[in-house]
Coordinates of C-alpha atoms and ligand atoms in Angstrom, one line a residue:
X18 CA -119.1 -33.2 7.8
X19 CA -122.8 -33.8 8.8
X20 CA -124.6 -37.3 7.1
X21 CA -127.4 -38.1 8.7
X22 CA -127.2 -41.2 9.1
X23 CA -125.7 -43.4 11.6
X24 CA -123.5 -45.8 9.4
X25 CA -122.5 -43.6 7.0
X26 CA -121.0 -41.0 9.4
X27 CA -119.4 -43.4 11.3
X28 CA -117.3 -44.7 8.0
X29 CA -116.6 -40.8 7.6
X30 CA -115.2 -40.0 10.9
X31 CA -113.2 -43.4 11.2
X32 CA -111.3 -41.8 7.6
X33 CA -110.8 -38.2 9.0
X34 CA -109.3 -39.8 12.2
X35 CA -107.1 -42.3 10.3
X36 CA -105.9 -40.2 7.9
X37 CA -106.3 -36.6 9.4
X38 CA -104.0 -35.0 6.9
X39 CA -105.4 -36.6 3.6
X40 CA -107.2 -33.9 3.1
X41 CA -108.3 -34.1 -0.8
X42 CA -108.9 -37.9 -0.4
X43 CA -111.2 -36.9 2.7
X44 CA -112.7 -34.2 0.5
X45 CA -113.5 -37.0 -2.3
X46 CA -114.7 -39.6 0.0
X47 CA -116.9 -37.4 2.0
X48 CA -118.6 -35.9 -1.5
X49 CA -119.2 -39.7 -2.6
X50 CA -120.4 -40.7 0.9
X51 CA -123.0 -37.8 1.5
X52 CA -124.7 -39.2 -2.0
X53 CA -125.3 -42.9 -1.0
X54 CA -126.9 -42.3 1.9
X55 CA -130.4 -42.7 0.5
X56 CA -128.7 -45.4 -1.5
X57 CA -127.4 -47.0 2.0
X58 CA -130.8 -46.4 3.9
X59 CA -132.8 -48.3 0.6
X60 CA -130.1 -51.5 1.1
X61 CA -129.3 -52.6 4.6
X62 CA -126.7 -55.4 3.1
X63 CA -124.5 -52.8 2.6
X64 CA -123.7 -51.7 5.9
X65 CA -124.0 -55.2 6.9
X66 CA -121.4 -56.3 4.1
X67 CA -119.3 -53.3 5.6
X68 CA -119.3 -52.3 1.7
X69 CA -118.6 -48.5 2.4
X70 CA -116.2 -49.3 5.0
X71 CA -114.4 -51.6 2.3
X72 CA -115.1 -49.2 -0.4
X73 CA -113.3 -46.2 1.2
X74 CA -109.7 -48.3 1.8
X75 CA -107.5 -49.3 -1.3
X76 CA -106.9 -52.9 -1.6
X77 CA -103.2 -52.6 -1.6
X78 CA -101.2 -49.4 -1.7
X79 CA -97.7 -49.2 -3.0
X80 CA -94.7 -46.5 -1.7
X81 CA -91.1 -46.6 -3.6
X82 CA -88.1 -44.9 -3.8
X83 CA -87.4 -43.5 -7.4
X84 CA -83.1 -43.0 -7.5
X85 CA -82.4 -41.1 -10.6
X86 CA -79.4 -39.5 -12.2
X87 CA -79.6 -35.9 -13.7
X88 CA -77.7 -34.2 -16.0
X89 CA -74.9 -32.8 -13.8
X90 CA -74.7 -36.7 -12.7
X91 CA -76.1 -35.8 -9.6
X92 CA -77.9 -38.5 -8.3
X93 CA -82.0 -37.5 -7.5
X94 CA -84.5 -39.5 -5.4
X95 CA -88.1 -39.0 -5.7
X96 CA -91.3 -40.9 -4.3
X97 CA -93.4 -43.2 -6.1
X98 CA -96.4 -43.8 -5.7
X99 CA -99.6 -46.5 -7.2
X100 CA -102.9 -46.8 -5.3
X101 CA -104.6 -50.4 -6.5
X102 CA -108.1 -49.4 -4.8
X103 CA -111.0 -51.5 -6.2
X104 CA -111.0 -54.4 -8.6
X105 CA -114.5 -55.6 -8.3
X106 CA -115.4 -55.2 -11.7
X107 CA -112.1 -55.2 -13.3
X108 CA -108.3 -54.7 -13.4
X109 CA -107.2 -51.7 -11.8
X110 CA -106.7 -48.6 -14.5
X111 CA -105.8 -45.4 -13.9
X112 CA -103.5 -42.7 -14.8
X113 CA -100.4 -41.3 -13.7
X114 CA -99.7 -37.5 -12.2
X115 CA -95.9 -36.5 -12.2
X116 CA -96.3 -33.0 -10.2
X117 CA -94.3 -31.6 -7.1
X118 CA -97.5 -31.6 -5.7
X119 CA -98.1 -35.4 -5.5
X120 CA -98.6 -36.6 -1.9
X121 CA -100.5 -40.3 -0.5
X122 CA -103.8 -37.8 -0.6
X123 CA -103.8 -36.5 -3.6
X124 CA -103.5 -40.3 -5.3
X125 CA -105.8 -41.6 -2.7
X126 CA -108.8 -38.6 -4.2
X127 CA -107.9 -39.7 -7.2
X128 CA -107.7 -43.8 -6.7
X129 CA -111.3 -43.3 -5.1
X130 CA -113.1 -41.1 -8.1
X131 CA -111.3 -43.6 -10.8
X132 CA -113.3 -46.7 -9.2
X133 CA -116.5 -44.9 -9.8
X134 CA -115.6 -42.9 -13.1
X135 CA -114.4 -46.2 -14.4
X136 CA -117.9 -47.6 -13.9
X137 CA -119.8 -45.5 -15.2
X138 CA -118.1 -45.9 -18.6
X139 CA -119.5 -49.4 -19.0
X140 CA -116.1 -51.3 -19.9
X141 CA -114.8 -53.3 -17.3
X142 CA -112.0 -51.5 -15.5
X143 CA -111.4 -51.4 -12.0
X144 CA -110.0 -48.3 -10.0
X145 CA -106.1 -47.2 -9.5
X146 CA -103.8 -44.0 -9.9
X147 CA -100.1 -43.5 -9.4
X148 CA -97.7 -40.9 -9.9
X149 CA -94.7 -39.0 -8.4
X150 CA -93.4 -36.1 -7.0
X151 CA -91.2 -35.7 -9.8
X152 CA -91.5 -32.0 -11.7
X153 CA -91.1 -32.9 -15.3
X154 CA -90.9 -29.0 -16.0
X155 CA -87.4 -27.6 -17.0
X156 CA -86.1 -31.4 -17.1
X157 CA -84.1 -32.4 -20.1
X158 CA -85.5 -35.3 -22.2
X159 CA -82.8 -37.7 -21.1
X160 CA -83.9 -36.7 -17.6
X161 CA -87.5 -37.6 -17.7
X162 CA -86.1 -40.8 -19.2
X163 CA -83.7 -42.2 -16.7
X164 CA -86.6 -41.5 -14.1
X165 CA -89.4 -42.6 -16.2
X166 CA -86.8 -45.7 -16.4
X167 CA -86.0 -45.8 -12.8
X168 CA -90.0 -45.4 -12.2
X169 CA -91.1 -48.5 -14.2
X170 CA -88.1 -50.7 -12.9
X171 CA -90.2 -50.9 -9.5
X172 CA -93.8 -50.1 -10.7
X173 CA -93.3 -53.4 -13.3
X174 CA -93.5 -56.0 -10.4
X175 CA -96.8 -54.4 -9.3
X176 CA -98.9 -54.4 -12.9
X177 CA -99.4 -56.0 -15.5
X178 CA -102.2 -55.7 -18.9
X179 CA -104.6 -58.0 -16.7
X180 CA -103.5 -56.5 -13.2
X181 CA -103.4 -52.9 -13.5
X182 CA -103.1 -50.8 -16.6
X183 CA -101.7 -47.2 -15.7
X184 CA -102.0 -44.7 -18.2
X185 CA -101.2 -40.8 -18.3
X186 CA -102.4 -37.8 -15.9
X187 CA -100.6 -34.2 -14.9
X188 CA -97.3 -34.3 -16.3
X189 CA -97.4 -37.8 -17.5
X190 CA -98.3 -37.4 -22.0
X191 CA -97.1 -39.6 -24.8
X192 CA -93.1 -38.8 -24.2
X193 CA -93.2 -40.3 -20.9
X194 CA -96.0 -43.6 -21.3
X195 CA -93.4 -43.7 -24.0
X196 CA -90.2 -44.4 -22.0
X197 CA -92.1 -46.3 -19.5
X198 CA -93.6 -48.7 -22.2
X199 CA -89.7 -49.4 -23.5
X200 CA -88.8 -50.2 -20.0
X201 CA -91.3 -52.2 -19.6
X202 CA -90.8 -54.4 -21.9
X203 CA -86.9 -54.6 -21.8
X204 CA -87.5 -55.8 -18.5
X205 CA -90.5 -58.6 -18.7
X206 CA -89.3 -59.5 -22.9
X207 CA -93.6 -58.6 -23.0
X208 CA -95.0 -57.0 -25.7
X209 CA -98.8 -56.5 -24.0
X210 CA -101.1 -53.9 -23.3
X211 CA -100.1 -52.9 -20.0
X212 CA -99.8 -48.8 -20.2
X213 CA -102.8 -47.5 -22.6
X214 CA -102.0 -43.9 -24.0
X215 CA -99.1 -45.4 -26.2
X216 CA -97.7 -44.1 -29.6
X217 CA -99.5 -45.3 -32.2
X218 CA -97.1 -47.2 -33.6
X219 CA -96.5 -49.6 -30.6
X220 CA -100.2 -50.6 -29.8
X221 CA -101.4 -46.9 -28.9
X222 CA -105.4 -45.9 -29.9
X223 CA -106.6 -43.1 -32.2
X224 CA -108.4 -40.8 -30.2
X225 CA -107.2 -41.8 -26.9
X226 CA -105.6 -38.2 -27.2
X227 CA -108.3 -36.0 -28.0
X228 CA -110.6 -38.4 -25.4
X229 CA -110.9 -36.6 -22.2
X230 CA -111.6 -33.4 -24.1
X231 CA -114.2 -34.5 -27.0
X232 CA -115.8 -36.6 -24.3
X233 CA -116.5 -34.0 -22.1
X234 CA -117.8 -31.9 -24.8
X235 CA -119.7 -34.8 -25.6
X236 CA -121.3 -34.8 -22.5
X237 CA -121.8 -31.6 -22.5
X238 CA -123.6 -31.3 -25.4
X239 CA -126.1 -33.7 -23.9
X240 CA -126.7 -32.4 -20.8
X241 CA -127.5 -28.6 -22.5
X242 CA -129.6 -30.7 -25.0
X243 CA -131.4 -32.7 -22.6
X244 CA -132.0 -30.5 -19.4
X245 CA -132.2 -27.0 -21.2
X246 CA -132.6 -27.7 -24.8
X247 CA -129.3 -25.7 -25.9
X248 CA -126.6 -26.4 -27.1
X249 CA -122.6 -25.3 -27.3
X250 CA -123.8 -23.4 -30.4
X251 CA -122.9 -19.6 -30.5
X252 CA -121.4 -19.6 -26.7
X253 CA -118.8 -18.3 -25.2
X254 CA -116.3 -20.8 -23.5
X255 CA -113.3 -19.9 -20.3
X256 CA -111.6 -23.0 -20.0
X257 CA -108.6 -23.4 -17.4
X258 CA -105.0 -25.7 -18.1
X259 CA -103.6 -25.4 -21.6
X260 CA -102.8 -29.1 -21.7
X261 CA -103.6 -32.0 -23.2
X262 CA -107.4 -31.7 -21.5
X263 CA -107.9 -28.1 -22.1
X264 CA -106.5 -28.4 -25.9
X265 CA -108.8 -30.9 -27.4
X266 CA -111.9 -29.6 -24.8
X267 CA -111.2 -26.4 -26.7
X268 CA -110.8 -27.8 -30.3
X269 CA -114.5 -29.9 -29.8
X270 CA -115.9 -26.8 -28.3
X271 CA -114.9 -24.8 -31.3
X272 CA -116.3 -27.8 -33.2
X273 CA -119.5 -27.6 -31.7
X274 CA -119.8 -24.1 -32.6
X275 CA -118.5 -22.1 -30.1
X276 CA -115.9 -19.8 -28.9
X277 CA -113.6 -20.4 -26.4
X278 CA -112.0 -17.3 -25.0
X279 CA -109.8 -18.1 -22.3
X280 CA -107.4 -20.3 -21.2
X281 CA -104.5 -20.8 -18.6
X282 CA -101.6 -22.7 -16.6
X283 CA -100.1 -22.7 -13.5
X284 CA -98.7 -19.3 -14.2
X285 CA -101.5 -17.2 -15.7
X286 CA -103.9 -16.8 -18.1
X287 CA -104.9 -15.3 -21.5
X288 CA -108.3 -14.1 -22.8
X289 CA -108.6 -14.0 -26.7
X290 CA -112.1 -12.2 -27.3
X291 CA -111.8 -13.7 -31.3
X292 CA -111.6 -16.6 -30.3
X293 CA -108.5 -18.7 -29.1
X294 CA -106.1 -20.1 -32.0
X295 CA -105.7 -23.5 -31.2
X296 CA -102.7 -24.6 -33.9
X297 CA -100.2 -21.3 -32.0
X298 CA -101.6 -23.1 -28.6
X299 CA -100.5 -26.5 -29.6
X300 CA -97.7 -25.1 -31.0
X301 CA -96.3 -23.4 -27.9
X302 CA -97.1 -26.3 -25.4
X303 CA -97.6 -29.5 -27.4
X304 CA -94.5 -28.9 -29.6
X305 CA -92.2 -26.2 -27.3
X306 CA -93.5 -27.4 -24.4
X307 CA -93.5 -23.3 -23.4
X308 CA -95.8 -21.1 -21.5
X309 CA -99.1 -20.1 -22.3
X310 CA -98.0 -16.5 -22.2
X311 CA -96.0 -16.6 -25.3
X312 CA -99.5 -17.0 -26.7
X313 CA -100.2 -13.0 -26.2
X314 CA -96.6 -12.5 -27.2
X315 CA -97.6 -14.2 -30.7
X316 CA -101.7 -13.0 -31.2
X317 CA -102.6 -9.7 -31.6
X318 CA -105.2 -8.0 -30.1
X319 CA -105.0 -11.2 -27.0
X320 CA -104.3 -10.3 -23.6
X321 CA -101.9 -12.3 -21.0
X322 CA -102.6 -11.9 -17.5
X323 CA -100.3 -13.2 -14.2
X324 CA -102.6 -15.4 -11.7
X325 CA -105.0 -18.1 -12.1
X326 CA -107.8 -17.6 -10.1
X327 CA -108.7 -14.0 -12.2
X328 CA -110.0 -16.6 -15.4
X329 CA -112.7 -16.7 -13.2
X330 CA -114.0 -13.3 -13.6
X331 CA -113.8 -13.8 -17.3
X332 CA -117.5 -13.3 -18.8
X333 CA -119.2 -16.3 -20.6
X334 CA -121.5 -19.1 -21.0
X335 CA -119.8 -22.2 -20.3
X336 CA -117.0 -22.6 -17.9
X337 CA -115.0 -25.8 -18.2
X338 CA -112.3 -26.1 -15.4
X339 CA -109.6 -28.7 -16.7
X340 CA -106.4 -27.8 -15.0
X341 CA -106.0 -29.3 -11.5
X342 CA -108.0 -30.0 -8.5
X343 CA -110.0 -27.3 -6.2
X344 CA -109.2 -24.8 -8.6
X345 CA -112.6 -23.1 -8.0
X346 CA -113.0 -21.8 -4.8
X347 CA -116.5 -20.3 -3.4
X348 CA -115.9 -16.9 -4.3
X349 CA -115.0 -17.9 -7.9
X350 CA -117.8 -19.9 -8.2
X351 CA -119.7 -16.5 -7.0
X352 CA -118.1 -14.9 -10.0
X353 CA -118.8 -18.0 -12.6
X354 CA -122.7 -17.0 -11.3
X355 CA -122.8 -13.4 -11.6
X356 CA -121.1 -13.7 -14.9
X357 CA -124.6 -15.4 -15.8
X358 CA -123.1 -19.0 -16.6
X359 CA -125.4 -21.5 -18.1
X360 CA -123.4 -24.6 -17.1
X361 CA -120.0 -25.6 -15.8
X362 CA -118.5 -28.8 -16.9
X363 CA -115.4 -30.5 -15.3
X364 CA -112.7 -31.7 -17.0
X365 CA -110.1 -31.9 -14.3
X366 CA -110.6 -34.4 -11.6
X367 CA -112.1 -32.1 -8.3
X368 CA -111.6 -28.7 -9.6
X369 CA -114.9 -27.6 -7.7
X370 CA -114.6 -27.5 -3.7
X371 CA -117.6 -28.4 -1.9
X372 CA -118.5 -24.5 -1.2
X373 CA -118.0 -24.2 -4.8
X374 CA -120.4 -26.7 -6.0
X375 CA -123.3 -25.6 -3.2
X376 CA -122.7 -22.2 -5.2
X377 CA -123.3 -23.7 -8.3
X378 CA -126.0 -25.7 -7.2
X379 CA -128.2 -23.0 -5.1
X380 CA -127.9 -21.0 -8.5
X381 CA -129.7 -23.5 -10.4
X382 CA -127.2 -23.9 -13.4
X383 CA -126.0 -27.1 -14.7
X384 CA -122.8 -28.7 -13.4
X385 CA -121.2 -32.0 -14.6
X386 CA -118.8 -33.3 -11.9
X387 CA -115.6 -34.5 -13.0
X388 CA -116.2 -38.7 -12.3
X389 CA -118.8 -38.3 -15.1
X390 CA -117.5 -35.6 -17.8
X391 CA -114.3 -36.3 -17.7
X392 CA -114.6 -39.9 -18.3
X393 CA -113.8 -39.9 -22.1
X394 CA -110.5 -40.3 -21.4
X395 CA -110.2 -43.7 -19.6
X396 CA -113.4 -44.9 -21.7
X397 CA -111.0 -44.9 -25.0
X398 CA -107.9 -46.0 -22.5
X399 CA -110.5 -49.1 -22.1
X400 CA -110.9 -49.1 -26.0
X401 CA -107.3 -49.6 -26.3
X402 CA -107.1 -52.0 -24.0
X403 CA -109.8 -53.8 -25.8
X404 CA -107.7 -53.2 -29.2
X405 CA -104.5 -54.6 -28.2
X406 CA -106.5 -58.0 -26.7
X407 CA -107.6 -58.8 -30.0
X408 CA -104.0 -56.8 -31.5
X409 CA -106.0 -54.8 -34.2
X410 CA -106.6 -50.9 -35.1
X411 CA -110.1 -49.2 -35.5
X412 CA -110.5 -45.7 -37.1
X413 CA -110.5 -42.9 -35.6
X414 CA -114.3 -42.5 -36.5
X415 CA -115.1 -45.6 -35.0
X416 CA -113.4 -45.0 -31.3
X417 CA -114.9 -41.2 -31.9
X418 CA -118.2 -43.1 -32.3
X419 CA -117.9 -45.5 -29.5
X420 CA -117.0 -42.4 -26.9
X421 CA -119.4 -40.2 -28.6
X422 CA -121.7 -43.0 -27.2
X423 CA -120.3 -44.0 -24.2
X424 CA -120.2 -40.1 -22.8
X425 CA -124.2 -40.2 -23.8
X426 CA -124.8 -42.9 -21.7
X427 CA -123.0 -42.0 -19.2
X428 CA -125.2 -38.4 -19.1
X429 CA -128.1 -40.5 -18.9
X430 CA -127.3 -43.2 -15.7
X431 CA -126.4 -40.2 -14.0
X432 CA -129.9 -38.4 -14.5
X433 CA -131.7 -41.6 -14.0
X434 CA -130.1 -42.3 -11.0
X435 CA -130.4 -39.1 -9.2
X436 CA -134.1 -39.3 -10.7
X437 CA -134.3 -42.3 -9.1
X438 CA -133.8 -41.2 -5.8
X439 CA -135.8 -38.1 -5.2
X440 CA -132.6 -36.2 -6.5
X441 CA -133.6 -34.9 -10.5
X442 CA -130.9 -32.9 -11.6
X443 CA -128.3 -33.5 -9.2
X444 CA -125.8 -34.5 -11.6
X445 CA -123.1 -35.2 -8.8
X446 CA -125.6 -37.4 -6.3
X447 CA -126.3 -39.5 -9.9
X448 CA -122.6 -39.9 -11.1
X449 CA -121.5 -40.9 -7.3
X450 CA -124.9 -43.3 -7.1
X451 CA -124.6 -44.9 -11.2
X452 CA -121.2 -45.5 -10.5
X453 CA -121.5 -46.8 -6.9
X454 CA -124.0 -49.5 -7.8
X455 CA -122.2 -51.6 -9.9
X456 CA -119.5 -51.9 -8.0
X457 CA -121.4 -53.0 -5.0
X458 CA -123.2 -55.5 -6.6
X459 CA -119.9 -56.8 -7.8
X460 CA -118.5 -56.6 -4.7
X461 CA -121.1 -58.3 -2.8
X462 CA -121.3 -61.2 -5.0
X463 CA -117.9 -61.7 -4.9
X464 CA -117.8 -61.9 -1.3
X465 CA -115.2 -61.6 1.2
X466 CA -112.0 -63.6 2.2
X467 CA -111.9 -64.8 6.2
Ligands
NDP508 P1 -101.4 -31.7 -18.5 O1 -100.2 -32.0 -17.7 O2 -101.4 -32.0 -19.9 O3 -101.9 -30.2 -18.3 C1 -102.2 -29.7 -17.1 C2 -102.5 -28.2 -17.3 O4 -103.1 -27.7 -16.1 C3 -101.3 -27.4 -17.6 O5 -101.7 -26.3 -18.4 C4 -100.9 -27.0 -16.2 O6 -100.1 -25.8 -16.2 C5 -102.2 -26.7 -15.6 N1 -102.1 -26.8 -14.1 C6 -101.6 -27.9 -13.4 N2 -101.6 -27.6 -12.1 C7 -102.1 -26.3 -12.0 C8 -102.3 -25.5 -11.0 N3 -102.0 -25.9 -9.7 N4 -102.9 -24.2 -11.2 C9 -103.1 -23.9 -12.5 N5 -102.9 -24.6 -13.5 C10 -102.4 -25.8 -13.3 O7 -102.6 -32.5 -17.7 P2 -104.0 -33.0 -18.3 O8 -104.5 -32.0 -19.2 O9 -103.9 -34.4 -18.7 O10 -104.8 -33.0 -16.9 C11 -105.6 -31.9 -16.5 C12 -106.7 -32.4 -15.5 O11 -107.5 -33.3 -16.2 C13 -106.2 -33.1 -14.3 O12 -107.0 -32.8 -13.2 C14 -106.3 -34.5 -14.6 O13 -106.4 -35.4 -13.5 C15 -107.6 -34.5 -15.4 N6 -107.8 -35.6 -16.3 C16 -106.9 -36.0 -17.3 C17 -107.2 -37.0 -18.2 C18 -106.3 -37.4 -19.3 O14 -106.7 -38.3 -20.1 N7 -105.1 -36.7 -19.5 C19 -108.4 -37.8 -18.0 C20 -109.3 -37.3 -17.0 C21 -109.0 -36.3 -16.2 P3 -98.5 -25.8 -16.0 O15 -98.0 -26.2 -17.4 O16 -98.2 -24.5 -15.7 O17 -98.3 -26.8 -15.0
2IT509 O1 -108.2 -39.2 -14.5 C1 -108.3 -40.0 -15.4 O2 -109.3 -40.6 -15.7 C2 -107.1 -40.2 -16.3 N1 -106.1 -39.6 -16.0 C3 -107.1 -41.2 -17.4 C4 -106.8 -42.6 -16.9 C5 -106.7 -43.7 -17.9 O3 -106.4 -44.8 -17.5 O4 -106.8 -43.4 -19.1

């Protein structure tokens, strides 16, 4: 990757020959780094303060074994995993991903983004993820117990509700922050706010489930509004995943007043030209935990198709990718464009590639990048936290307010700040730059230790 400048691709090169096979946290840092640079060239302390150089390595990184006992009473051992990447501005937070695919990388990309995404939101949380490589799928309940148990018996000594506050991610929903909340607390005898996603019964926040979804509709919203004056009204919608980010992005979408056509998971997808029924969607993965197919098995007239990537081709206005990252390559961002897309809005963390985004960009339609849109979701995490400090309940409207707000806001320090530097428009250089600055001035004043 080319820079420009001296400093900056000199942090770059020492990552990529550190860590040559981290390739999606290489992928992440790079897109960060190649924002800042007017950022860097406008404020020598921070290559004097080595703050990108500091920035780009996690302040303490955190390998276990995870010995677990399946049905059969076989005995299973996965890896664990929790990045603790930047606390400058608060106590780590970020979710975790149970997937097969979970490697160092892949929670490194995501560690990195969170310090920024976190933020932008305005609350005071500072950057972590964890996870496994534990596949919850075709797992009995009592299996994704014992490990959620046997996860949490080592991940306890490393957090805590003013440490780090780990929430869900890819895999990781209510059932499992669940378990690992119980075993928690059997273990420290601590009733506190140390996982955020919880039941709402033991401390959990209204909302916090529909967050990541609204929110990014939310933003959204405002960045038709405010760069094109439109609006989700009377649009057609593809949106990838058919979990807990793809659900409620596609019941706000419907909300706002328009149709959402198409959705997916890691199998294939389905294309519902009347618009997709969101209660038989729930139904089939929020209740049966099943596969979105059944969904063309069960709705006349809807079509089920194997393969991901062919979503792509699907024709409408608004694409919303919110299954898993680099999930748009360059040729279907080619197809997003010739399918005469307005506006693409992440939900998932990375789903663009670089190619993907140049596409997007060179064809002059919006894009949101995922540190920015997708934010909702840890913004009401940091609502919960706030809720179980002061151990009391808001409404439902007022969280929904406060993110309504916060995803506004958010829209807007992005502009600003691409504005800012030379950049209008350039919703990824402004997210990378609104969230960067914060955390540089905190980490500057703060200092370092000799
Ligand atoms: P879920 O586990 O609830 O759902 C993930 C969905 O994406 C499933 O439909 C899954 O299909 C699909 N999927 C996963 N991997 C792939 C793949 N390789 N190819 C195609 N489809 C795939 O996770 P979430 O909805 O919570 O997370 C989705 C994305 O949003 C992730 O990138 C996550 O990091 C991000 N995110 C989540 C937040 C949250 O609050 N939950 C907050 C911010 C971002 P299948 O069932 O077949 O695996
Ligand atoms: O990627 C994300 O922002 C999340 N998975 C949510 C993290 C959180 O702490 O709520």
């Amino acid at each position: 990757m080319e820079f420009g400048n001296s400093y900056v691709q000199g942090v770059y090169d020492g990552l990529a020959k550190r860590y040559p096979e981290q390739k999606e946290f290489l992928e992440a840092a790079g897109n960060v780094l190649k924002s800042l640079v007017p950022v860097v060239e406008a404020n020598p302390e921070i290559e004097k303060q080595g703050i990108l150089e500091r920035i780009t390595e996690p302040e303490r990184t955190i390998m276990f074994r995870v010995p677990w006992v399946d049905d059969a009473g076989k005995v299973q051992v996965n890896r664990g995993y929790r990045v603790q990447f930047n606390s400058a501005i608060g106590p780590y937070k970020g979710g975790l991903r149970f997937h097969p695919t979970v490697t160092l990388s892949v929670i490194k990309f995501l560690g990195f983004e969170q310090i920024f995404k976190n933020s932008l939101t305005t609350l005071p949380m500072g950057g972590g993820k964890g996870g496994s490589d534990f596949d919850p799928k075709g797992k009995s309940d009592a299996e994704v117990m014992r490990f959620c148990q046997s996860f949490m018996t080592e991940l306890s000594k490393h957090i805590g509700p003013d440490t780090d506050v780990p929430a869900g991610d890819i895999g990781v929903g209510g059932r499992e922050i669940g378990y690992m909340y119980g075993q928690y607390k059997r273990l420290r005898n601590e009733f506190t706010g140390v996982l955020t996603g919880k039941g709402l019964t033991f401390g959990g926040s209204l909302a916090r489930t529909e967050a990541t979804g609204y929110g990014l509709c939310y933003y959204v919203e405002e960045m038709l509004h405010c760069m094109k004056n439109d609006s989700f009204k009377g649009k057609t919608v593809v949106i990838s995943g058919a979990g807990n980010v793809a659900i409620y992005a596609t019941e706000k979408a419907t909300q706002l007043g328009a149709k959402v056509i198409a959705l997916c998971d890691s199998n294939g997808y389905i294309v519902d030209n009347n618009g997709i029924k969101l209660d038989v969607v729930k139904q089939i993965k929020e209740v049966e935990r099943g596969r979105i197919k059944e969904y063309a098995a069960r709705v006349p007239g809807s079509e089920y198709h194997e393969g991901c990537s062919g979503i792509w081709g699907t024709k409408a206005d608004i694409y919303l990718p919110c299954a898993t990252q680099n999930e748009i390559d360059e040729d279907s961002a080619k197809k997003i464009v010739a399918n005469g897309a307005i506006a693409v809005g992440e939900g998932a963390n990375m789903p663009s590639t670089p190619e993907a985004i140049k596409v997007f960009q060179d064809a002059g339609i919006l894009f949101s990048p995922a540190k920015a849109s997708n934010a909702g979701g840890v913004a009401v995490s940091g609502l919960e936290m706030s809720q179980n400090s002061e151990r009391l309940h808001w409404t439902f409207e007022e969280v929904d307010a406060k993110l309504e707000d916060i995803m506004k806001t958010i829209f807007h320090s992005c502009y600003d700040a691409a504005e800012k530097y030379g950049m209008k428009g350039n919703l990824v250089a402004g997210a990378n730059i609104a969230g960067f600055e914060k955390v540089c001035e905190a980490m500057l004043a703060q200092g370092i230790a000799y």
